[in-house]
Amino acid sequence: MRIRLPRVVLVTLCTILNGYLAIGQIVDLDSENPYKKVFVQTDNFGASYLSILEESYPEVKPDSIRFSMLNDLAYYWHTRNLHKAMEFTELGLEQTALAGNSLWEGRFQITQGAILLRMEQLDRAQRVLEEAMTRVRPEDLAFLNTQMGYVYERRGLLDKAADYAMESLQIGKELGDNKAMALAYSDLSNLFWKQGKFDMGLEYGLNSLKLFEERRIIDLDYDFTLYVVGNNYLELKDYEQALKYYNHAIAIGERYGFYNNLSDVYISMVDLHAFLNQFEAAEEAGESALKYAALLENNFMLMRSWLSIGKLQNLQGKYTGAIESLVRCIEIATDNFGDAFYLSQAYETLGKAYAGNHQYQEAYASFEKYDQLKNVVFTAEADHRISLLQTEFEVAKKDGTIQLQGNKIKKQRSVQLLTALLTGLLLLYLVLLVKAYRSNIRKNKLLEKQNEEKEFLLKEIHHRVKNNLEIVSSLLSLQSAQIDDPNITEAIKKSQQRVHSMSMIHQKLYQGKSIAAIEMKDYFVNLGQFLIDSYGATDRIELKCAMPPLELDVDMAVPIGLIVNELLTNAMKYAFPEGCSGQITVDLRKVDSCLQLTVKDNGIGKVSDGKASGTGFGTQLIDLLTRQLDGKMKLNMNEGTSVSFKFQLNKAA
């Protein structure tokens, strides 16, 4: 007792002292501005800030400041207990409605939406957020869009979530709001991580941290981003860096009481220690994850905590325990759970546990459920949208480099102009002029030589690309010769034709006068003749290209060539059955600022009682390429088949 009593007294005194310091940092009722907004104007306080806000906000007179304090109280309680947070949110909605303050009512609705989505009430969260959108100001929309993005992310619609993140990023740029931009980059980093694009996820996450650190304020979202960056390092197998970011996130979470982030980090720490065969440390991390999830009363965190423990038990060969943990995990994930990403992982891990325990029938059922859920998350649309974001980010970096070089060029020109103005003497001017003239001659000759070399190299590149594509085509041909299934043979043949259509474009580039543009009429004639020959239809099918000469750059020529390839193939397969003769017409021309493409035949047209043939991949490919070129398609099957497209110029992806 003699040893412990002074220590208890000391801890108590420090706690009281920290409480008084925090009150002074956040609330000063005698000041003209009584509330120094938490995580915006200050972060110099301890974990007791919620108690301080709860005690102080009723004493503040101006409605706007009181509502701001109450909204912060509600929002940051959701990091510790969702039900307590909802109580304060409903109190704020009641008070703002009585005061007739539509703006603050909308802001409380954003907080309500953030809490509801974490309670697995995704539909209600979406309705509340959509209603709030009509009430708040433009500077609130970035945070609102972030919550909407979380709703769609929880539903597994990663492409839609990415759209909301990009919208938040654009708003942040327009308003010069570093917090909004940092939060958007953080969300995109998390989406890239979920899609398995860890290098891009890391780059976005580090950009987010840089913007957060420029604010000089540590907050909930900065803490979450440390966790996301750690996740990307973990998947890239840089365990040392992952641990560094996780420990930083834990220190912040414990300082401010961010139970949600602490549960997140400890879930990932289970995986980290398991990868390093540190099973005792992994088990301790799992217990911590469960503890904070239980304090938060958040089924999403509880489910993921049991999932991480189940994965660990699988690695340890404790399959019976793993089955118990994973069944518990799935039971927590009710019908309203909404997150197919983590639920798919739960069924996959459960399938492995059943297989390890020799319960093969149960394992098969779990893997079947895993496949169903995985297809909900990893859709072609989501992958396409995330790939577009990756491309946009790389282009933005290149644009920044080009702008930097442009600035250097401007400075060089300014120096040259200043030098010219300082040239006062006519004789010196003439001497400089002669020297400059001779220098320009040498430079022009050098540039001409360099241009010739570059043009030769570009043509050589196109030549090699063409050769490589021809090799791919030959390999496909060899492969098809080994296959007896006519459906597979036909699919390989179509792939061979698509490869050949691209190969022809690169052939035109290295053989033609221009290395950047393709003359499309000649290309269509050659492509059509190749396809007619490949189907042995030279004697009965005629190709007509009723179009003027037209040059397109490679970004538009490749997708248009693939579209025409698909349509010509379909015409020869289905338009002229039983050896019928006929004509196929291809027409591409520029009309105003658009390109109009028409492919038609005089074949049998629409068959009323026929069924769709083929796999449908060609139709999907045409649809994707049309959207890539920002185009519209029109189909007419009254007299033969006619497919028309209208593309916006310069819209190739």
mmCIF file of N, CA and C in Angstrom, residues 57-148:
data_model
loop_
_atom_site.group_PDB
_atom_site.id
_atom_site.type_symbol
_atom_site.label_atom_id
_atom_site.label_comp_id
_atom_site.label_asym_id
_atom_site.label_seq_id
_atom_site.Cartn_x
_atom_site.Cartn_y
_atom_site.Cartn_z
ATOM 1 N N TYR A 57 -22.050 21.987 -23.991
ATOM 2 C CA TYR A 57 -22.840 22.532 -25.097
ATOM 3 C C TYR A 57 -24.160 23.158 -24.659
ATOM 4 N N PRO A 58 -24.841 22.674 -23.581
ATOM 5 C CA PRO A 58 -26.101 23.342 -23.214
ATOM 6 C C PRO A 58 -25.913 24.777 -22.732
ATOM 7 N N GLU A 59 -24.686 25.140 -22.274
ATOM 8 C CA GLU A 59 -24.434 26.468 -21.732
ATOM 9 C C GLU A 59 -24.151 27.505 -22.822
ATOM 10 N N VAL A 60 -23.906 27.041 -24.055
ATOM 11 C CA VAL A 60 -23.552 27.962 -25.141
ATOM 12 C C VAL A 60 -24.826 28.543 -25.739
ATOM 13 N N LYS A 61 -24.861 29.870 -25.890
ATOM 14 C CA LYS A 61 -26.083 30.547 -26.329
ATOM 15 C C LYS A 61 -26.294 30.543 -27.846
ATOM 16 N N PRO A 62 -25.341 30.969 -28.655
ATOM 17 C CA PRO A 62 -25.618 31.012 -30.101
ATOM 18 C C PRO A 62 -25.993 29.622 -30.623
ATOM 19 N N ASP A 63 -27.128 29.542 -31.337
ATOM 20 C CA ASP A 63 -27.599 28.247 -31.842
ATOM 21 C C ASP A 63 -26.549 27.557 -32.712
ATOM 22 N N SER A 64 -25.920 28.304 -33.618
ATOM 23 C CA SER A 64 -25.004 27.684 -34.568
ATOM 24 C C SER A 64 -23.828 27.025 -33.848
ATOM 25 N N ILE A 65 -23.295 27.682 -32.788
ATOM 26 C CA ILE A 65 -22.167 27.097 -32.056
ATOM 27 C C ILE A 65 -22.636 25.905 -31.230
ATOM 28 N N ARG A 66 -23.810 26.048 -30.617
ATOM 29 C CA ARG A 66 -24.334 24.930 -29.817
ATOM 30 C C ARG A 66 -24.608 23.709 -30.708
ATOM 31 N N PHE A 67 -25.186 23.940 -31.883
ATOM 32 C CA PHE A 67 -25.452 22.837 -32.806
ATOM 33 C C PHE A 67 -24.143 22.204 -33.291
ATOM 34 N N SER A 68 -23.121 23.043 -33.508
ATOM 35 C CA SER A 68 -21.830 22.519 -33.942
ATOM 36 C C SER A 68 -21.235 21.598 -32.880
ATOM 37 N N MET A 69 -21.318 22.019 -31.621
ATOM 38 C CA MET A 69 -20.801 21.197 -30.531
ATOM 39 C C MET A 69 -21.584 19.888 -30.409
ATOM 40 N N LEU A 70 -22.922 19.984 -30.505
ATOM 41 C CA LEU A 70 -23.757 18.794 -30.365
ATOM 42 C C LEU A 70 -23.530 17.831 -31.533
ATOM 43 N N ASN A 71 -23.353 18.362 -32.733
ATOM 44 C CA ASN A 71 -23.103 17.501 -33.899
ATOM 45 C C ASN A 71 -21.751 16.801 -33.777
ATOM 46 N N ASP A 72 -20.721 17.526 -33.308
ATOM 47 C CA ASP A 72 -19.418 16.886 -33.070
ATOM 48 C C ASP A 72 -19.542 15.805 -31.997
ATOM 49 N N LEU A 73 -20.323 16.102 -30.960
ATOM 50 C CA LEU A 73 -20.539 15.125 -29.895
ATOM 51 C C LEU A 73 -21.178 13.857 -30.458
ATOM 52 N N ALA A 74 -22.198 14.043 -31.312
ATOM 53 C CA ALA A 74 -22.884 12.892 -31.902
ATOM 54 C C ALA A 74 -21.951 12.118 -32.830
ATOM 55 N N TYR A 75 -21.244 12.852 -33.708
ATOM 56 C CA TYR A 75 -20.419 12.172 -34.714
ATOM 57 C C TYR A 75 -19.262 11.414 -34.062
ATOM 58 N N TYR A 76 -18.575 12.024 -33.100
ATOM 59 C CA TYR A 76 -17.405 11.356 -32.530
ATOM 60 C C TYR A 76 -17.783 10.297 -31.497
ATOM 61 N N TRP A 77 -19.058 10.323 -31.006
ATOM 62 C CA TRP A 77 -19.504 9.193 -30.186
ATOM 63 C C TRP A 77 -19.622 7.930 -31.034
ATOM 64 N N HIS A 78 -19.817 8.089 -32.364
ATOM 65 C CA HIS A 78 -19.959 6.886 -33.190
ATOM 66 C C HIS A 78 -18.640 6.123 -33.291
ATOM 67 N N THR A 79 -17.531 6.743 -32.828
ATOM 68 C CA THR A 79 -16.260 6.022 -32.788
ATOM 69 C C THR A 79 -16.132 5.170 -31.524
ATOM 70 N N ARG A 80 -17.087 5.355 -30.582
ATOM 71 C CA ARG A 80 -17.016 4.611 -29.316
ATOM 72 C C ARG A 80 -18.251 3.751 -29.073
ATOM 73 N N ASN A 81 -19.449 4.300 -29.395
ATOM 74 C CA ASN A 81 -20.673 3.529 -29.188
ATOM 75 C C ASN A 81 -21.744 4.073 -30.125
ATOM 76 N N LEU A 82 -22.216 3.232 -31.036
ATOM 77 C CA LEU A 82 -23.146 3.689 -32.067
ATOM 78 C C LEU A 82 -24.498 4.107 -31.486
ATOM 79 N N HIS A 83 -24.979 3.394 -30.471
ATOM 80 C CA HIS A 83 -26.292 3.715 -29.917
ATOM 81 C C HIS A 83 -26.258 5.046 -29.161
ATOM 82 N N LYS A 84 -25.177 5.292 -28.444
ATOM 83 C CA LYS A 84 -25.015 6.579 -27.762
ATOM 84 C C LYS A 84 -24.934 7.707 -28.797
ATOM 85 N N ALA A 85 -24.217 7.462 -29.889
ATOM 86 C CA ALA A 85 -24.104 8.458 -30.951
ATOM 87 C C ALA A 85 -25.469 8.768 -31.547
ATOM 88 N N MET A 86 -26.297 7.736 -31.753
ATOM 89 C CA MET A 86 -27.619 7.955 -32.336
ATOM 90 C C MET A 86 -28.508 8.771 -31.394
ATOM 91 N N GLU A 87 -28.352 8.573 -30.097
ATOM 92 C CA GLU A 87 -29.146 9.357 -29.142
ATOM 93 C C GLU A 87 -28.851 10.850 -29.287
ATOM 94 N N PHE A 88 -27.583 11.209 -29.361
ATOM 95 C CA PHE A 88 -27.226 12.623 -29.520
ATOM 96 C C PHE A 88 -27.649 13.152 -30.895
ATOM 97 N N THR A 89 -27.575 12.306 -31.914
ATOM 98 C CA THR A 89 -27.993 12.735 -33.252
ATOM 99 C C THR A 89 -29.483 13.051 -33.277
ATOM 100 N N GLU A 90 -30.288 12.174 -32.698
ATOM 101 C CA GLU A 90 -31.735 12.406 -32.673
ATOM 102 C C GLU A 90 -32.076 13.644 -31.851
ATOM 103 N N LEU A 91 -31.296 13.904 -30.777
ATOM 104 C CA LEU A 91 -31.499 15.129 -30.001
ATOM 105 C C LEU A 91 -31.191 16.353 -30.858
ATOM 106 N N GLY A 92 -30.114 16.289 -31.652
ATOM 107 C CA GLY A 92 -29.764 17.399 -32.537
ATOM 108 C C GLY A 92 -30.817 17.634 -33.595
ATOM 109 N N LEU A 93 -31.351 16.559 -34.182
ATOM 110 C CA LEU A 93 -32.402 16.702 -35.193
ATOM 111 C C LEU A 93 -33.655 17.328 -34.597
ATOM 112 N N GLU A 94 -33.961 16.944 -33.368
ATOM 113 C CA GLU A 94 -35.135 17.504 -32.702
ATOM 114 C C GLU A 94 -34.949 19.001 -32.438
ATOM 115 N N GLN A 95 -33.769 19.388 -31.950
ATOM 116 C CA GLN A 95 -33.527 20.798 -31.624
ATOM 117 C C GLN A 95 -33.453 21.663 -32.881
ATOM 118 N N THR A 96 -32.831 21.169 -33.941
ATOM 119 C CA THR A 96 -32.739 21.971 -35.173
ATOM 120 C C THR A 96 -34.096 22.122 -35.836
ATOM 121 N N ALA A 97 -34.939 21.078 -35.738
ATOM 122 C CA ALA A 97 -36.288 21.177 -36.304
ATOM 123 C C ALA A 97 -37.109 22.215 -35.550
ATOM 124 N N LEU A 98 -36.993 22.225 -34.215
ATOM 125 C CA LEU A 98 -37.725 23.217 -33.411
ATOM 126 C C LEU A 98 -37.242 24.636 -33.719
ATOM 127 N N ALA A 99 -35.932 24.775 -33.962
ATOM 128 C CA ALA A 99 -35.376 26.099 -34.254
ATOM 129 C C ALA A 99 -35.603 26.507 -35.709
ATOM 130 N N GLY A 100 -36.095 25.579 -36.541
ATOM 131 C CA GLY A 100 -36.304 25.880 -37.956
ATOM 132 C C GLY A 100 -34.997 26.100 -38.710
ATOM 133 N N ASN A 101 -33.912 25.470 -38.246
ATOM 134 C CA ASN A 101 -32.593 25.641 -38.866
ATOM 135 C C ASN A 101 -32.353 24.478 -39.833
ATOM 136 N N SER A 102 -32.721 24.691 -41.094
ATOM 137 C CA SER A 102 -32.637 23.627 -42.096
ATOM 138 C C SER A 102 -31.191 23.211 -42.366
ATOM 139 N N LEU A 103 -30.265 24.180 -42.357
ATOM 140 C CA LEU A 103 -28.868 23.865 -42.638
ATOM 141 C C LEU A 103 -28.314 22.874 -41.623
ATOM 142 N N TRP A 104 -28.482 23.189 -40.337
ATOM 143 C CA TRP A 104 -27.931 22.299 -39.316
ATOM 144 C C TRP A 104 -28.723 20.995 -39.211
ATOM 145 N N GLU A 105 -29.995 21.025 -39.575
ATOM 146 C CA GLU A 105 -30.757 19.782 -39.633
ATOM 147 C C GLU A 105 -30.148 18.857 -40.694
ATOM 148 N N GLY A 106 -29.766 19.422 -41.855
ATOM 149 C CA GLY A 106 -29.113 18.630 -42.897
ATOM 150 C C GLY A 106 -27.777 18.078 -42.436
ATOM 151 N N ARG A 107 -27.004 18.878 -41.684
ATOM 152 C CA ARG A 107 -25.705 18.395 -41.195
ATOM 153 C C ARG A 107 -25.875 17.264 -40.181
ATOM 154 N N PHE A 108 -26.908 17.373 -39.330
ATOM 155 C CA PHE A 108 -27.187 16.267 -38.402
ATOM 156 C C PHE A 108 -27.630 15.022 -39.175
ATOM 157 N N GLN A 109 -28.296 15.211 -40.311
ATOM 158 C CA GLN A 109 -28.698 14.060 -41.120
ATOM 159 C C GLN A 109 -27.475 13.354 -41.715
ATOM 160 N N ILE A 110 -26.452 14.129 -42.073
ATOM 161 C CA ILE A 110 -25.217 13.489 -42.554
ATOM 162 C C ILE A 110 -24.621 12.611 -41.453
ATOM 163 N N THR A 111 -24.590 13.147 -40.222
ATOM 164 C CA THR A 111 -24.094 12.365 -39.088
ATOM 165 C C THR A 111 -24.967 11.135 -38.868
ATOM 166 N N GLN A 112 -26.283 11.312 -38.982
ATOM 167 C CA GLN A 112 -27.204 10.182 -38.820
ATOM 168 C C GLN A 112 -26.943 9.112 -39.879
ATOM 169 N N GLY A 113 -26.715 9.543 -41.123
ATOM 170 C CA GLY A 113 -26.415 8.588 -42.180
ATOM 171 C C GLY A 113 -25.139 7.814 -41.892
ATOM 172 N N ALA A 114 -24.109 8.515 -41.385
ATOM 173 C CA ALA A 114 -22.836 7.854 -41.063
ATOM 174 C C ALA A 114 -23.029 6.775 -39.997
ATOM 175 N N ILE A 115 -23.917 7.055 -39.041
ATOM 176 C CA ILE A 115 -24.165 6.082 -37.963
ATOM 177 C C ILE A 115 -25.016 4.931 -38.475
ATOM 178 N N LEU A 116 -26.059 5.240 -39.246
ATOM 179 C CA LEU A 116 -26.969 4.201 -39.747
ATOM 180 C C LEU A 116 -26.237 3.184 -40.622
ATOM 181 N N LEU A 117 -25.337 3.653 -41.483
ATOM 182 C CA LEU A 117 -24.659 2.703 -42.372
ATOM 183 C C LEU A 117 -23.772 1.762 -41.573
ATOM 184 N N ARG A 118 -23.260 2.242 -40.422
ATOM 185 C CA ARG A 118 -22.442 1.371 -39.572
ATOM 186 C C ARG A 118 -23.307 0.459 -38.706
ATOM 187 N N MET A 119 -24.611 0.744 -38.651
ATOM 188 C CA MET A 119 -25.574 -0.143 -37.993
ATOM 189 C C MET A 119 -26.193 -1.138 -38.977
ATOM 190 N N GLU A 120 -25.653 -1.201 -40.192
ATOM 191 C CA GLU A 120 -26.151 -2.075 -41.254
ATOM 192 C C GLU A 120 -27.531 -1.667 -41.767
ATOM 193 N N GLN A 121 -27.943 -0.414 -41.541
ATOM 194 C CA GLN A 121 -29.203 0.086 -42.091
ATOM 195 C C GLN A 121 -28.881 0.926 -43.333
ATOM 196 N N LEU A 122 -28.442 0.233 -44.380
ATOM 197 C CA LEU A 122 -27.898 0.925 -45.539
ATOM 198 C C LEU A 122 -28.958 1.681 -46.325
ATOM 199 N N ASP A 123 -30.128 1.081 -46.501
ATOM 200 C CA ASP A 123 -31.185 1.761 -47.267
ATOM 201 C C ASP A 123 -31.635 3.039 -46.556
ATOM 202 N N ARG A 124 -31.810 2.943 -45.248
ATOM 203 C CA ARG A 124 -32.231 4.130 -44.500
ATOM 204 C C ARG A 124 -31.137 5.194 -44.516
ATOM 205 N N ALA A 125 -29.883 4.765 -44.403
ATOM 206 C CA ALA A 125 -28.767 5.714 -44.455
ATOM 207 C C ALA A 125 -28.770 6.459 -45.784
ATOM 208 N N GLN A 126 -29.004 5.732 -46.878
ATOM 209 C CA GLN A 126 -29.013 6.375 -48.192
ATOM 210 C C GLN A 126 -30.137 7.402 -48.294
ATOM 211 N N ARG A 127 -31.330 7.063 -47.795
ATOM 212 C CA ARG A 127 -32.461 8.008 -47.859
ATOM 213 C C ARG A 127 -32.166 9.266 -47.062
ATOM 214 N N VAL A 128 -31.588 9.100 -45.882
ATOM 215 C CA VAL A 128 -31.284 10.256 -45.033
ATOM 216 C C VAL A 128 -30.238 11.148 -45.704
ATOM 217 N N LEU A 129 -29.215 10.541 -46.281
ATOM 218 C CA LEU A 129 -28.154 11.318 -46.930
ATOM 219 C C LEU A 129 -28.677 12.045 -48.168
ATOM 220 N N GLU A 130 -29.548 11.396 -48.923
ATOM 221 C CA GLU A 130 -30.130 12.058 -50.097
ATOM 222 C C GLU A 130 -30.988 13.251 -49.702
ATOM 223 N N GLU A 131 -31.701 13.130 -48.581
ATOM 224 C CA GLU A 131 -32.504 14.259 -48.096
ATOM 225 C C GLU A 131 -31.602 15.387 -47.606
ATOM 226 N N ALA A 132 -30.499 15.027 -46.942
ATOM 227 C CA ALA A 132 -29.574 16.050 -46.439
ATOM 228 C C ALA A 132 -28.943 16.829 -47.580
ATOM 229 N N MET A 133 -28.779 16.195 -48.732
ATOM 230 C CA MET A 133 -28.129 16.832 -49.869
ATOM 231 C C MET A 133 -28.861 18.100 -50.310
ATOM 232 N N THR A 134 -30.157 18.149 -50.077
ATOM 233 C CA THR A 134 -30.958 19.314 -50.488
ATOM 234 C C THR A 134 -30.884 20.446 -49.473
ATOM 235 N N ARG A 135 -30.258 20.203 -48.320
ATOM 236 C CA ARG A 135 -30.284 21.191 -47.238
ATOM 237 C C ARG A 135 -28.931 21.832 -46.943
ATOM 238 N N VAL A 136 -27.859 21.109 -47.191
ATOM 239 C CA VAL A 136 -26.549 21.601 -46.748
ATOM 240 C C VAL A 136 -25.905 22.458 -47.828
ATOM 241 N N ARG A 137 -24.769 23.052 -47.467
ATOM 242 C CA ARG A 137 -24.027 23.928 -48.368
ATOM 243 C C ARG A 137 -23.030 23.125 -49.204
ATOM 244 N N PRO A 138 -22.504 23.755 -50.283
ATOM 245 C CA PRO A 138 -21.534 23.035 -51.124
ATOM 246 C C PRO A 138 -20.330 22.513 -50.346
ATOM 247 N N GLU A 139 -19.884 23.272 -49.324
ATOM 248 C CA GLU A 139 -18.706 22.822 -48.584
ATOM 249 C C GLU A 139 -18.981 21.577 -47.730
ATOM 250 N N ASP A 140 -20.272 21.221 -47.541
ATOM 251 C CA ASP A 140 -20.622 20.010 -46.790
ATOM 252 C C ASP A 140 -20.740 18.784 -47.687
ATOM 253 N N LEU A 141 -20.798 19.000 -49.012
ATOM 254 C CA LEU A 141 -21.116 17.897 -49.926
ATOM 255 C C LEU A 141 -19.991 16.877 -50.031
ATOM 256 N N ALA A 142 -18.750 17.309 -49.879
ATOM 257 C CA ALA A 142 -17.643 16.352 -49.974
ATOM 258 C C ALA A 142 -17.762 15.296 -48.871
ATOM 259 N N PHE A 143 -18.041 15.741 -47.632
ATOM 260 C CA PHE A 143 -18.197 14.802 -46.519
ATOM 261 C C PHE A 143 -19.441 13.936 -46.720
ATOM 262 N N LEU A 144 -20.519 14.539 -47.242
ATOM 263 C CA LEU A 144 -21.739 13.778 -47.513
ATOM 264 C C LEU A 144 -21.470 12.694 -48.558
ATOM 265 N N ASN A 145 -20.771 13.051 -49.629
ATOM 266 C CA ASN A 145 -20.456 12.073 -50.672
ATOM 267 C C ASN A 145 -19.581 10.944 -50.137
ATOM 268 N N THR A 146 -18.718 11.279 -49.179
ATOM 269 C CA THR A 146 -17.896 10.239 -48.567
ATOM 270 C C THR A 146 -18.768 9.183 -47.894
ATOM 271 N N GLN A 147 -19.797 9.645 -47.157
ATOM 272 C CA GLN A 147 -20.701 8.706 -46.490
ATOM 273 C C GLN A 147 -21.501 7.899 -47.511
ATOM 274 N N MET A 148 -21.934 8.558 -48.602
ATOM 275 C CA MET A 148 -22.649 7.833 -49.659
ATOM 276 C C MET A 148 -21.736 6.775 -50.285
#
